[in-house]
Coordinates of C-alpha atoms in Angstrom, one line a residue:
M1014 CA 4.0 11.6 10.1
E1015 CA 4.2 8.4 8.0
K1016 CA 1.9 6.6 10.4
K1017 CA -0.6 9.5 10.2
E1018 CA -0.4 9.6 6.4
R1019 CA -1.0 5.9 6.2
K1020 CA -3.9 6.2 8.4
Q1021 CA -5.5 8.9 6.3
E1022 CA -4.9 6.8 3.1
N1023 CA -6.5 3.7 4.6
E1024 CA -9.5 5.7 5.7
T1025 CA -9.7 7.0 2.0
L1026 CA -9.8 3.5 0.7
R1027 CA -12.6 2.6 3.2
Q1028 CA -14.5 5.8 2.1
I1029 CA -14.3 4.9 -1.5
F1030 CA -15.5 1.3 -0.7
R1031 CA -18.4 2.7 1.3
V1032 CA -19.6 5.2 -1.3
Y1033 CA -18.9 3.5 -4.6
L1034 CA -18.8 -0.2 -3.9
W1035 CA -21.2 -0.9 -1.2
P1036 CA -24.3 0.5 -3.1
Q1037 CA -23.4 -2.1 -5.7
K1038 CA -23.4 -4.9 -3.1
G1039 CA -26.2 -6.8 -5.0
R1040 CA -24.5 -6.9 -8.2
L1041 CA -21.1 -7.8 -6.6
A1042 CA -22.9 -10.6 -4.6
V1043 CA -24.2 -12.1 -7.8
I1044 CA -20.8 -11.9 -9.4
T1045 CA -19.2 -13.4 -6.4
L1046 CA -21.7 -16.2 -6.3
L1047 CA -21.1 -17.0 -9.9
I1048 CA -17.3 -17.1 -9.2
L1049 CA -17.7 -19.3 -6.2
L1050 CA -19.8 -21.8 -8.1
G1051 CA -17.5 -21.7 -10.9
V1052 CA -14.6 -22.4 -8.7
L1053 CA -16.3 -25.1 -7.0
L1054 CA -17.1 -26.8 -10.4
G1055 CA -13.7 -26.1 -11.7
N1056 CA -11.9 -27.7 -8.9
L1057 CA -13.8 -31.0 -9.7
S1058 CA -11.7 -30.9 -13.0
P1059 CA -8.3 -32.1 -11.5
Y1060 CA -10.1 -34.8 -9.6
L1061 CA -12.0 -36.1 -12.6
Y1062 CA -8.7 -35.7 -14.7
G1063 CA -6.8 -38.0 -12.3
K1064 CA -9.5 -40.6 -12.3
M1065 CA -9.5 -40.6 -16.1
V1066 CA -5.7 -41.3 -15.8
D1067 CA -6.4 -44.1 -13.6
A1068 CA -9.4 -45.4 -15.8
I1069 CA -6.8 -45.3 -18.7
N1070 CA -4.2 -47.4 -16.8
A1071 CA -7.0 -49.9 -15.8
G1072 CA -8.4 -50.2 -19.3
D1073 CA -11.8 -49.4 -18.1
L1074 CA -13.2 -47.6 -21.2
K1075 CA -16.9 -47.5 -19.9
K1076 CA -15.8 -45.6 -16.9
L1077 CA -13.5 -43.4 -18.9
A1078 CA -16.4 -42.5 -21.2
A1079 CA -18.6 -41.5 -18.2
L1080 CA -15.7 -39.4 -16.8
I1081 CA -15.1 -37.8 -20.1
G1082 CA -18.8 -36.6 -20.3
G1083 CA -18.7 -35.4 -16.7
Y1084 CA -15.5 -33.5 -17.3
C1085 CA -16.9 -31.8 -20.6
A1086 CA -20.1 -30.8 -18.7
V1087 CA -18.2 -29.2 -15.8
T1088 CA -15.9 -27.4 -18.2
L1089 CA -18.5 -25.9 -20.4
T1090 CA -20.7 -24.9 -17.3
T1091 CA -17.7 -23.3 -15.8
L1092 CA -16.9 -21.3 -19.0
G1093 CA -20.5 -20.2 -19.2
M1094 CA -20.5 -19.0 -15.5
S1095 CA -17.2 -17.2 -16.2
L1096 CA -18.5 -15.4 -19.4
L1097 CA -21.6 -14.2 -17.4
E1098 CA -19.6 -13.0 -14.5
K1099 CA -17.2 -11.1 -16.8
Y1100 CA -20.2 -9.4 -18.4
L1101 CA -21.7 -8.3 -15.2
G1102 CA -18.4 -7.3 -13.9
E1103 CA -17.7 -4.9 -16.7
I1104 CA -20.9 -3.2 -16.4
C1105 CA -20.6 -2.9 -12.6
S1106 CA -17.0 -1.7 -12.9
F1107 CA -18.0 1.1 -15.5
K1108 CA -20.8 2.3 -13.3
M1109 CA -18.7 2.6 -10.2
V1110 CA -15.6 4.1 -12.0
H1111 CA -17.6 6.8 -13.7
S1112 CA -19.6 7.5 -10.7
M1113 CA -16.3 8.2 -8.8
K1114 CA -14.9 10.2 -11.8
Q1115 CA -18.1 12.4 -11.7
T1116 CA -17.7 13.0 -7.9
L1117 CA -13.9 14.0 -8.3
F1118 CA -14.7 16.2 -11.4
E1119 CA -17.6 17.9 -9.5
K1120 CA -15.2 18.6 -6.7
V1121 CA -12.6 20.1 -9.2
V1122 CA -15.3 22.2 -11.1
Y1123 CA -16.8 23.6 -7.7
A1124 CA -13.5 24.0 -6.1
K1125 CA -12.6 27.4 -4.6
T1126 CA -10.2 29.3 -6.8
Q1127 CA -7.5 29.2 -4.2
A1128 CA -7.9 25.4 -3.7
Y1129 CA -7.9 24.8 -7.5
Q1130 CA -4.6 26.5 -7.9
Q1131 CA -2.7 23.9 -5.7
F1132 CA -2.5 21.5 -8.7
S1133 CA -1.5 21.7 -12.4
L1134 CA -3.7 20.9 -15.1
G1135 CA -1.7 17.7 -15.8
E1136 CA -2.2 16.5 -12.1
Y1137 CA -6.0 16.9 -12.5
L1138 CA -6.0 14.9 -15.7
S1139 CA -3.9 12.1 -14.2
R1140 CA -5.9 11.8 -11.0
L1141 CA -9.3 12.0 -12.7
N1142 CA -8.5 9.3 -15.3
G1143 CA -5.9 6.8 -14.1
D1144 CA -6.3 7.0 -10.3
A1145 CA -10.1 6.5 -10.3
E1146 CA -10.0 3.5 -12.6
S1147 CA -7.0 1.9 -10.8
V1148 CA -8.5 2.0 -7.3
I1149 CA -12.0 0.8 -8.4
D1150 CA -10.3 -2.1 -10.2
F1151 CA -8.4 -3.1 -7.3
F1152 CA -11.4 -3.3 -5.1
I1153 CA -13.5 -5.3 -7.6
N1154 CA -10.6 -7.8 -8.2
L1155 CA -10.3 -8.0 -4.5
I1156 CA -14.0 -8.5 -3.7
T1157 CA -14.5 -11.0 -6.7
N1158 CA -11.3 -12.9 -6.1
I1159 CA -11.4 -13.2 -2.4
G1160 CA -14.2 -15.6 -2.7
Q1161 CA -12.4 -17.6 -5.4
I1162 CA -9.2 -17.6 -3.5
T1163 CA -11.1 -18.7 -0.4
M1164 CA -12.8 -21.5 -2.1
N1165 CA -9.6 -22.6 -3.9
L1166 CA -7.7 -22.7 -0.6
A1167 CA -10.5 -24.5 1.1
V1168 CA -11.0 -27.2 -1.6
S1169 CA -7.4 -27.5 -2.4
L1170 CA -6.3 -27.9 1.2
G1171 CA -9.2 -30.4 1.8
F1172 CA -8.1 -32.5 -1.2
I1173 CA -4.3 -32.2 -0.3
L1174 CA -4.9 -33.1 3.5
G1175 CA -7.2 -36.0 2.4
I1176 CA -4.7 -37.4 -0.3
S1177 CA -1.7 -37.4 2.0
L1178 CA -0.7 -35.7 5.2
R1179 CA 2.9 -36.3 4.7
L1180 CA 3.0 -34.5 1.4
S1181 CA 0.9 -31.8 2.9
S1182 CA 3.8 -30.8 5.2
V1183 CA 5.3 -28.7 2.3
A1184 CA 2.8 -25.9 3.3
I1185 CA 4.6 -25.5 6.6
F1186 CA 7.7 -24.3 4.6
Y1187 CA 6.0 -22.5 1.6
L1188 CA 3.5 -20.3 3.4
P1189 CA 5.8 -18.5 5.9
A1190 CA 8.6 -18.1 3.2
S1191 CA 6.3 -16.5 0.6
F1192 CA 4.8 -14.2 3.3
L1193 CA 8.3 -13.1 4.2
V1194 CA 9.2 -12.1 0.6
S1195 CA 5.8 -10.2 0.3
H1196 CA 6.4 -8.3 3.5
L1197 CA 9.8 -7.2 2.7
A1198 CA 8.8 -6.1 -0.8
R1199 CA 5.7 -4.0 0.1
K1200 CA 7.3 -0.7 1.2
Y1201 CA 9.5 -0.6 -2.0
Y1202 CA 6.5 -1.0 -4.1
K1203 CA 4.7 2.0 -2.3
K1204 CA 7.6 4.3 -2.9
L1205 CA 7.9 3.3 -6.6
A1206 CA 4.2 3.7 -7.0
K1207 CA 4.2 7.2 -5.6
K1208 CA 7.2 8.3 -7.9
Q1209 CA 5.4 6.7 -11.1
R1210 CA 2.2 8.8 -10.3
E1211 CA 4.3 11.9 -9.9
T1212 CA 6.0 11.3 -13.1
E1213 CA 2.6 10.8 -14.9
D1214 CA 1.4 14.0 -13.4
K1215 CA 4.5 15.7 -14.9
Q1216 CA 3.8 14.1 -18.4
Y1217 CA 0.2 15.0 -18.4
G1218 CA 1.0 18.7 -17.4
F1219 CA 3.6 19.2 -20.0
L1220 CA 1.5 17.7 -22.8
A1221 CA -1.4 20.0 -21.7
E1222 CA 0.9 23.0 -21.6
I1223 CA 2.6 22.4 -24.9
L1224 CA -0.6 21.5 -26.8
A1225 CA -2.5 24.4 -25.4
N1226 CA 0.3 26.8 -26.6
H1227 CA 0.9 25.3 -30.0
L1228 CA 1.5 28.5 -31.9
G1229 CA 3.7 29.9 -29.2
V1230 CA 5.9 26.8 -29.5
K1231 CA 6.1 27.4 -33.3
A1232 CA 6.7 31.1 -32.9
F1233 CA 9.8 30.7 -30.6
Q1234 CA 11.0 27.5 -32.4
M1235 CA 10.6 25.4 -29.3
E1236 CA 9.7 22.1 -31.2
R1237 CA 13.1 20.6 -30.5
K1238 CA 13.2 21.9 -27.0
A1239 CA 9.8 20.4 -26.3
M1240 CA 10.9 17.0 -27.8
V1241 CA 13.9 17.1 -25.5
K1242 CA 11.9 17.8 -22.4
Y1243 CA 9.2 15.1 -23.5
Q1244 CA 12.1 12.7 -23.9
S1245 CA 13.5 13.4 -20.4
I1246 CA 10.2 12.7 -18.8
V1247 CA 9.8 9.4 -20.8
E1248 CA 13.4 8.4 -19.8
E1249 CA 12.4 9.3 -16.1
K1250 CA 9.4 7.0 -16.6
Y1251 CA 11.5 4.3 -18.3
S1252 CA 14.0 4.5 -15.3
L1253 CA 11.0 3.9 -12.9
V1254 CA 9.7 1.1 -15.0
K1255 CA 13.1 -0.6 -14.9
R1256 CA 13.3 -0.4 -11.2
S1257 CA 9.8 -1.7 -10.9
V1258 CA 10.6 -4.7 -13.2
R1259 CA 13.7 -5.3 -11.3
L1260 CA 11.9 -5.3 -8.0
G1261 CA 9.3 -7.6 -9.5
N1262 CA 11.9 -9.9 -11.0
V1263 CA 13.7 -10.2 -7.5
V1264 CA 10.2 -11.0 -5.9
T1265 CA 9.4 -13.5 -8.6
I1266 CA 12.8 -15.2 -8.3
L1267 CA 12.3 -15.5 -4.5
T1268 CA 8.8 -16.8 -4.7
S1269 CA 9.6 -19.1 -7.6
T1270 CA 12.6 -20.6 -5.8
V1271 CA 10.4 -21.3 -2.7
Q1272 CA 7.7 -22.8 -5.0
L1273 CA 10.3 -24.8 -7.0
I1274 CA 11.9 -26.3 -3.7
S1275 CA 8.3 -27.1 -2.5
S1276 CA 7.4 -28.8 -5.9
M1277 CA 10.6 -30.8 -6.0
Y1278 CA 10.0 -32.1 -2.4
I1279 CA 6.5 -33.1 -3.4
I1280 CA 7.8 -35.0 -6.5
Y1281 CA 10.5 -36.8 -4.5
M1282 CA 8.1 -37.7 -1.7
S1283 CA 5.5 -38.9 -4.3
A1284 CA 8.0 -41.2 -5.9
L1285 CA 8.6 -42.8 -2.5
L1286 CA 5.0 -43.1 -1.7
I1287 CA 4.2 -44.7 -5.2
K1288 CA 7.2 -47.1 -4.7
N1289 CA 5.7 -48.2 -1.4
G1290 CA 2.3 -48.6 -3.0
T1291 CA 0.5 -46.1 -1.0
L1292 CA -0.1 -43.6 -3.8
T1293 CA -1.3 -44.2 -7.4
L1294 CA 0.0 -42.1 -10.4
G1295 CA -3.5 -40.6 -10.9
I1296 CA -3.7 -39.4 -7.3
M1297 CA -0.2 -37.9 -7.6
V1298 CA -1.4 -35.9 -10.7
S1299 CA -4.4 -34.6 -8.6
F1300 CA -2.4 -33.8 -5.6
N1301 CA 0.1 -31.9 -7.8
T1302 CA -2.8 -30.0 -9.4
Y1303 CA -4.3 -29.1 -6.0
I1304 CA -1.0 -28.1 -4.4
N1305 CA -0.5 -25.7 -7.5
V1306 CA -4.0 -24.3 -6.9
M1307 CA -2.9 -23.6 -3.4
F1308 CA 0.5 -22.1 -4.4
T1309 CA -1.5 -19.9 -6.9
S1310 CA -4.0 -18.6 -4.4
V1311 CA -1.3 -17.9 -1.7
S1312 CA 0.5 -15.8 -4.5
Q1313 CA -2.8 -14.0 -5.3
I1314 CA -3.1 -13.0 -1.6
W1315 CA 0.5 -11.7 -1.4
N1316 CA -0.1 -9.8 -4.9
F1317 CA -3.2 -8.1 -3.2
H1318 CA -1.1 -7.2 -0.3
I1319 CA 1.6 -5.7 -2.5
N1320 CA -1.0 -4.1 -4.7
Q1321 CA -2.5 -2.5 -1.7
Q1322 CA 0.7 -0.4 -1.3
T1323 CA 0.1 1.1 -4.8
M1324 CA -3.5 1.8 -3.9
L1325 CA -2.3 3.6 -0.6
A1326 CA -0.3 5.9 -2.8
V1327 CA -3.3 6.4 -5.1
A1328 CA -5.6 7.0 -2.2
G1329 CA -3.5 9.8 -1.0
R1330 CA -3.8 11.5 -4.1
I1331 CA -7.5 11.0 -4.4
A1332 CA -8.0 12.3 -1.0
A1333 CA -6.3 15.6 -1.8
L1334 CA -9.1 16.1 -4.5
L1335 CA -11.8 14.8 -2.1
D1336 CA -10.6 17.3 0.5
M1337 CA -10.7 20.4 -1.7
E1338 CA -12.8 23.2 -0.4
T1339 CA -15.8 23.8 -2.6
E1340 CA -18.0 26.8 -3.2
E1341 CA -21.5 26.9 -1.9
Q1342 CA -23.4 28.2 -4.9
Q1343 CA -26.9 28.6 -3.5
Q1344 CA -26.4 29.6 0.2
G1345 CA -26.6 33.2 1.0
R1346 CA -28.5 36.4 0.3
I1347 CA -30.4 36.9 -3.1
L1348 CA -29.8 40.1 -4.8
S1349 CA -32.9 42.0 -5.8
D1350 CA -33.4 42.9 -9.5
G1351 CA -31.7 46.1 -10.4
A1352 CA -30.0 46.7 -7.1
M1353 CA -26.5 48.2 -7.6
G1354 CA -23.7 50.2 -6.0
L1355 CA -20.2 49.2 -5.0
R1356 CA -18.3 50.2 -2.0
A1357 CA -14.7 49.1 -0.7
K1358 CA -13.4 50.1 2.7
G1359 CA -10.0 48.9 3.9
V1360 CA -10.1 45.9 1.4
S1361 CA -6.8 44.0 1.6
F1362 CA -5.8 40.7 0.0
C1363 CA -2.7 38.5 -0.4
Y1364 CA -2.3 35.4 -2.6
P1365 CA -1.5 32.2 -0.8
D1366 CA 2.1 32.1 -2.2
G1367 CA 2.6 35.9 -2.0
E1368 CA 5.0 37.6 0.1
K1369 CA 3.3 40.8 0.5
L1370 CA -0.3 42.2 0.0
T1371 CA -1.6 42.6 -3.4
L1372 CA -4.3 45.0 -2.2
Q1373 CA -3.6 47.2 0.9
G1374 CA -6.6 49.0 2.2
V1375 CA -8.4 49.7 -0.9
E1376 CA -11.2 52.3 -0.6
F1377 CA -13.7 53.5 -3.2
E1378 CA -17.4 54.0 -3.7
I1379 CA -19.8 54.0 -6.7
S1380 CA -23.5 54.7 -6.0
S1381 CA -25.0 55.1 -9.3
P1382 CA -24.9 53.8 -13.0
G1383 CA -22.0 54.9 -15.1
L1384 CA -18.8 54.0 -16.9
Y1385 CA -15.9 53.8 -14.6
G1386 CA -12.3 53.2 -15.3
I1387 CA -9.6 51.3 -13.3
V1388 CA -6.1 52.3 -14.1
G1389 CA -2.7 51.4 -12.6
K1390 CA 0.7 49.9 -13.5
N1391 CA 1.1 46.2 -14.0
G1392 CA 0.8 44.3 -10.8
C1393 CA -1.0 47.0 -8.8
G1394 CA -4.0 44.7 -8.2
K1395 CA -6.7 45.7 -10.8
S1396 CA -7.5 42.2 -11.9
T1397 CA -7.4 41.0 -8.3
L1398 CA -9.9 43.5 -7.2
A1399 CA -12.2 42.3 -10.0
K1400 CA -12.0 38.8 -8.8
L1401 CA -12.8 39.8 -5.4
L1402 CA -16.0 41.5 -6.6
V1403 CA -17.2 38.3 -8.2
G1404 CA -16.2 36.2 -5.2
F1405 CA -13.3 34.2 -6.6
Y1406 CA -11.4 35.0 -3.4
Q1407 CA -12.3 36.2 0.0
S1408 CA -10.5 39.5 1.3
D1409 CA -10.2 41.4 4.5
G1410 CA -12.1 44.6 5.0
I1411 CA -15.5 45.7 3.7
L1412 CA -16.5 45.0 0.2
E1413 CA -20.2 45.7 -0.6
L1414 CA -22.6 45.3 -3.5
A1415 CA -26.0 47.1 -3.2
K1416 CA -25.1 48.1 0.5
H1417 CA -24.6 44.5 1.7
P1418 CA -21.1 42.6 2.0
V1419 CA -20.3 40.6 -1.1
K1420 CA -19.6 37.5 1.0
E1421 CA -23.2 37.5 2.3
Y1422 CA -24.7 36.9 -1.2
S1423 CA -25.0 33.5 -2.7
L1424 CA -22.5 32.9 -5.4
E1425 CA -25.1 32.2 -8.0
S1426 CA -27.0 35.5 -7.3
L1427 CA -23.6 37.3 -7.1
R1428 CA -22.2 36.2 -10.5
Q1429 CA -25.6 36.6 -12.1
A1430 CA -25.5 40.2 -11.0
I1431 CA -21.9 40.9 -11.9
T1432 CA -20.4 39.8 -15.3
Y1433 CA -16.7 39.7 -15.3
I1434 CA -14.9 39.5 -18.7
Q1435 CA -11.3 38.4 -17.9
R1436 CA -8.3 39.4 -20.0
D1437 CA -7.9 35.8 -21.3
D1438 CA -10.6 34.8 -23.7
F1439 CA -13.0 31.9 -22.7
F1440 CA -14.3 30.0 -25.5
L1441 CA -15.3 26.3 -26.0
R1442 CA -14.7 24.2 -29.2
D1443 CA -18.3 24.6 -30.2
T1444 CA -20.5 26.9 -32.4
I1445 CA -20.5 30.7 -32.0
Q1446 CA -24.3 30.5 -31.1
N1447 CA -23.6 28.1 -28.2
N1448 CA -20.5 30.0 -27.0
L1449 CA -22.9 33.0 -26.7
L1450 CA -25.7 31.1 -25.0
L1451 CA -23.2 30.4 -22.1
A1452 CA -24.1 33.8 -20.9
N1453 CA -27.9 33.3 -21.1
P1454 CA -29.2 29.9 -22.2
H1455 CA -32.7 31.3 -22.6
A1456 CA -31.8 34.0 -25.0
G1457 CA -33.6 34.0 -28.4
W1458 CA -32.3 34.5 -31.9
K1459 CA -33.2 38.2 -32.1
E1460 CA -31.3 38.9 -28.6
I1461 CA -28.3 37.1 -29.9
E1462 CA -28.3 38.9 -33.3
A1463 CA -29.0 42.2 -31.6
V1464 CA -26.1 42.0 -29.0
C1465 CA -23.6 40.9 -31.8
R1466 CA -24.6 43.9 -34.0
Q1467 CA -23.9 46.3 -30.9
A1468 CA -20.6 44.6 -30.4
G1469 CA -19.6 44.9 -34.1
A1470 CA -19.5 41.0 -34.3
H1471 CA -22.5 40.3 -36.6
D1472 CA -20.7 41.0 -40.0
F1473 CA -17.7 38.9 -39.4
I1474 CA -19.8 36.0 -38.1
M1475 CA -22.0 36.0 -41.1
A1476 CA -18.9 35.9 -43.4
L1477 CA -17.9 32.6 -41.7
P1478 CA -18.8 29.3 -43.5
E1479 CA -21.8 28.5 -41.3
G1480 CA -22.4 32.0 -39.8
Y1481 CA -23.5 31.5 -36.2
F1482 CA -23.3 27.8 -36.4
T1483 CA -19.7 27.8 -37.3
I1484 CA -17.7 25.7 -34.9
I1485 CA -14.7 27.6 -33.5
G1486 CA -11.4 26.2 -32.3
E1487 CA -10.5 25.4 -28.6
G1488 CA -10.2 28.7 -26.8
G1489 CA -11.5 30.5 -30.0
S1490 CA -8.2 29.6 -31.8
T1491 CA -9.8 29.9 -35.3
L1492 CA -10.7 33.6 -34.5
S1493 CA -8.6 36.7 -34.4
S1494 CA -8.0 38.6 -31.1
G1495 CA -10.2 41.4 -32.1
Q1496 CA -13.0 39.0 -33.1
K1497 CA -12.7 37.2 -29.8
Q1498 CA -13.0 40.5 -27.9
K1499 CA -16.1 41.5 -29.9
L1500 CA -17.7 38.0 -29.1
S1501 CA -16.8 38.5 -25.5
L1502 CA -18.5 41.8 -25.2
A1503 CA -21.6 40.6 -27.1
R1504 CA -21.7 37.6 -24.5
A1505 CA -21.5 40.1 -21.7
L1506 CA -24.3 42.2 -23.2
L1507 CA -26.4 39.1 -23.6
R1508 CA -26.1 38.2 -19.9
D1509 CA -27.5 41.6 -19.0
S1510 CA -26.1 42.0 -15.7
S1511 CA -26.4 45.2 -13.5
V1512 CA -22.7 45.3 -13.2
L1513 CA -20.1 44.7 -15.9
I1514 CA -16.4 44.4 -15.3
L1515 CA -14.4 44.3 -18.4
D1516 CA -10.6 43.6 -18.3
E1517 CA -8.9 45.2 -21.3
I1518 CA -11.9 44.8 -23.5
T1519 CA -10.6 47.0 -26.3
A1520 CA -6.9 45.9 -26.2
N1521 CA -7.0 44.2 -29.5
L1522 CA -9.5 46.3 -31.4
D1523 CA -8.6 49.0 -34.0
G1524 CA -9.7 52.6 -33.8
A1525 CA -13.1 52.2 -35.4
A1526 CA -14.1 49.0 -33.6
E1527 CA -13.0 50.5 -30.4
H1528 CA -15.0 53.7 -31.0
Q1529 CA -18.1 51.5 -31.6
V1530 CA -17.4 49.4 -28.4
L1531 CA -17.1 52.5 -26.3
K1532 CA -20.2 54.0 -27.8
V1533 CA -22.2 50.8 -26.8
L1534 CA -20.7 50.9 -23.4
A1535 CA -21.6 54.5 -22.9
E1536 CA -25.1 53.6 -23.8
Q1537 CA -25.3 50.6 -21.5
S1538 CA -23.8 52.7 -18.6
H1539 CA -27.1 54.7 -18.2
Q1540 CA -28.7 51.5 -16.6
K1541 CA -25.6 49.5 -15.4
I1542 CA -22.4 50.1 -13.5
I1543 CA -19.6 49.3 -15.9
L1544 CA -15.9 48.9 -14.7
V1545 CA -13.3 49.0 -17.4
I1546 CA -9.8 47.9 -16.6
S1547 CA -7.6 49.5 -19.3
H1548 CA -4.2 51.0 -20.1
K1549 CA -5.6 53.0 -23.1
A1550 CA -6.3 56.8 -22.7
S1551 CA -8.9 56.5 -25.5
V1552 CA -11.0 54.3 -23.1
T1553 CA -10.3 56.3 -19.9
A1554 CA -11.1 59.6 -21.5
V1555 CA -14.7 58.6 -22.0
C1556 CA -15.2 57.3 -18.4
D1557 CA -17.4 59.3 -15.9
Q1558 CA -14.7 58.6 -13.2
V1559 CA -11.4 56.9 -13.2
F1560 CA -9.9 55.2 -10.1
V1561 CA -6.1 55.1 -10.0
L1562 CA -4.4 52.1 -8.1
D1563 CA -0.8 52.1 -7.1
Q1564 CA 1.0 49.5 -4.8
G1565 CA -2.3 48.0 -3.9
K1566 CA -4.2 51.3 -3.0
V1567 CA -6.6 53.8 -4.7
I1568 CA -4.4 56.8 -4.7
D1569 CA -6.7 59.1 -6.7
S1570 CA -10.0 59.4 -8.7
G1571 CA -11.4 61.8 -11.0
K1572 CA -12.0 62.4 -14.8
H1573 CA -9.3 61.8 -17.4
E1574 CA -8.3 65.5 -17.7
Q1575 CA -8.1 66.1 -14.0
L1576 CA -5.9 63.1 -13.3
L1577 CA -3.5 64.1 -16.1
E1578 CA -3.0 67.5 -14.3
R1579 CA -2.5 66.3 -10.8
C1580 CA -1.8 62.6 -10.6
T1581 CA 1.9 61.6 -11.0
V1582 CA 1.0 57.9 -11.5
Y1583 CA -1.6 58.5 -14.0
Q1584 CA 0.8 60.9 -16.0
E1585 CA 3.5 58.1 -16.1
I1586 CA 1.0 55.6 -17.5
F1587 CA -0.4 57.8 -20.3
R1588 CA 1.9 60.6 -21.2
Q1589 CA 4.4 58.3 -22.7
R1590 CA 1.8 56.7 -24.9
F1591 CA 1.1 57.5 -28.4
D1592 CA -2.7 57.6 -27.8
V1593 CA -2.6 60.8 -25.8

């Protein structure tokens, strides 16, 4: 299982490379070339510095002046190349990171409802932000540094071998020892990386949940509890950070010990060679500089090897988003204008994590415009049926719109024909006008005002500081529950679909406001099929027909008065209520 998982993670990394980095190969090649030229010039500095030391010892000031000029020219040219490379690298990195974020965001936005529900909001935020950036940064560092490392190794080894074969023998000990340390540490880094990402998901999720329910936290005096929970997550992250630092310290101690032994060996052997007259002090300085370049380059290789383990963990998380099933919006039958009629026969559905069917063989038929009610006890499947009608989920059995299976229509056409206003209000932090235009971007000012008047929303909107241009809070937090319901209805009317499904649309309205809404729905029902999910008898009493759901089935249908006489479930729902 672990081998298969690792194979999939590696394939995801290769896919990311092909899709996001390979198209930028031209820019990356320029960046790499600048790095190589900079490294090549930069590697002349230790050699020139050693020569300057020898010129000082020899008292040759003319030669020293020439070397100083050459050294300054090399340093400044290298600096200019480094700054240009950094500028191009930042631009290239930004484009690749946000291209990848856009792809992942598109996957999430178009994900099938069932697929979307496998992750929490915090997990999505963590993966869309941190994961995308870290994997692109890893690849860019790898690509741009591999040339630098290769050049540094080639140049440093060339100088090292050219200066002294005897001193060069230190590499025989240093290279395998440092590789062994890296190889032993890599699996621990990967495990830690996975746990750290999981903790970040938990933190993002908790923050999103608390901030989205700010008033609820205050109402139940959960501030202290929230702080305790947040502190526990921070402590969990702190524990992982300590483990990571300890592991890094162990690796650093081991590699530093190997490097220290190698360096002391070089110093001792250099002293012997200088004493024998086969090595100068300046050449010794140059050799030590180049051997340190080799040490640094080898350390960078092992660091990339270790970082790859973290990237494998990240790749698995990104792969989970890339593999999400998405909806095809345009493929399918196009619904003709004005076509309507709903029919269900043997419709059954079970949520992925459910133990039993939510809907079990639902059957009903609506062949003409009208106002229809759906009634049932909590959990009987009313809202689930609405979600099936707009294609959020796929069910067993036959579910038809205008005499064709719902699943045959393109989702774009289906959701244009059926407007579903869910129980939970949906509003963006934007102006009232823009929130209304979500339903119909082409609507004119007269249409907007007309539907708001119909829904009883115009007066309260005009009383706001900026009227229709007033910015409301996230989720409509600056509005009352009743005001949000009126806006929801206005938006549904503005969309002008042939089928309206309204889930508890009058639940938060007072008697007068409810009466106005029901009057509007009755008028609209002459040209549309309007399905109203409600627990209020004042709503079902004006419906042309009411369907009663119980334990996932339609057990009866008829007018309000008929059902009160003969349907036990209907009686249980309404006779105990004060509005009958």
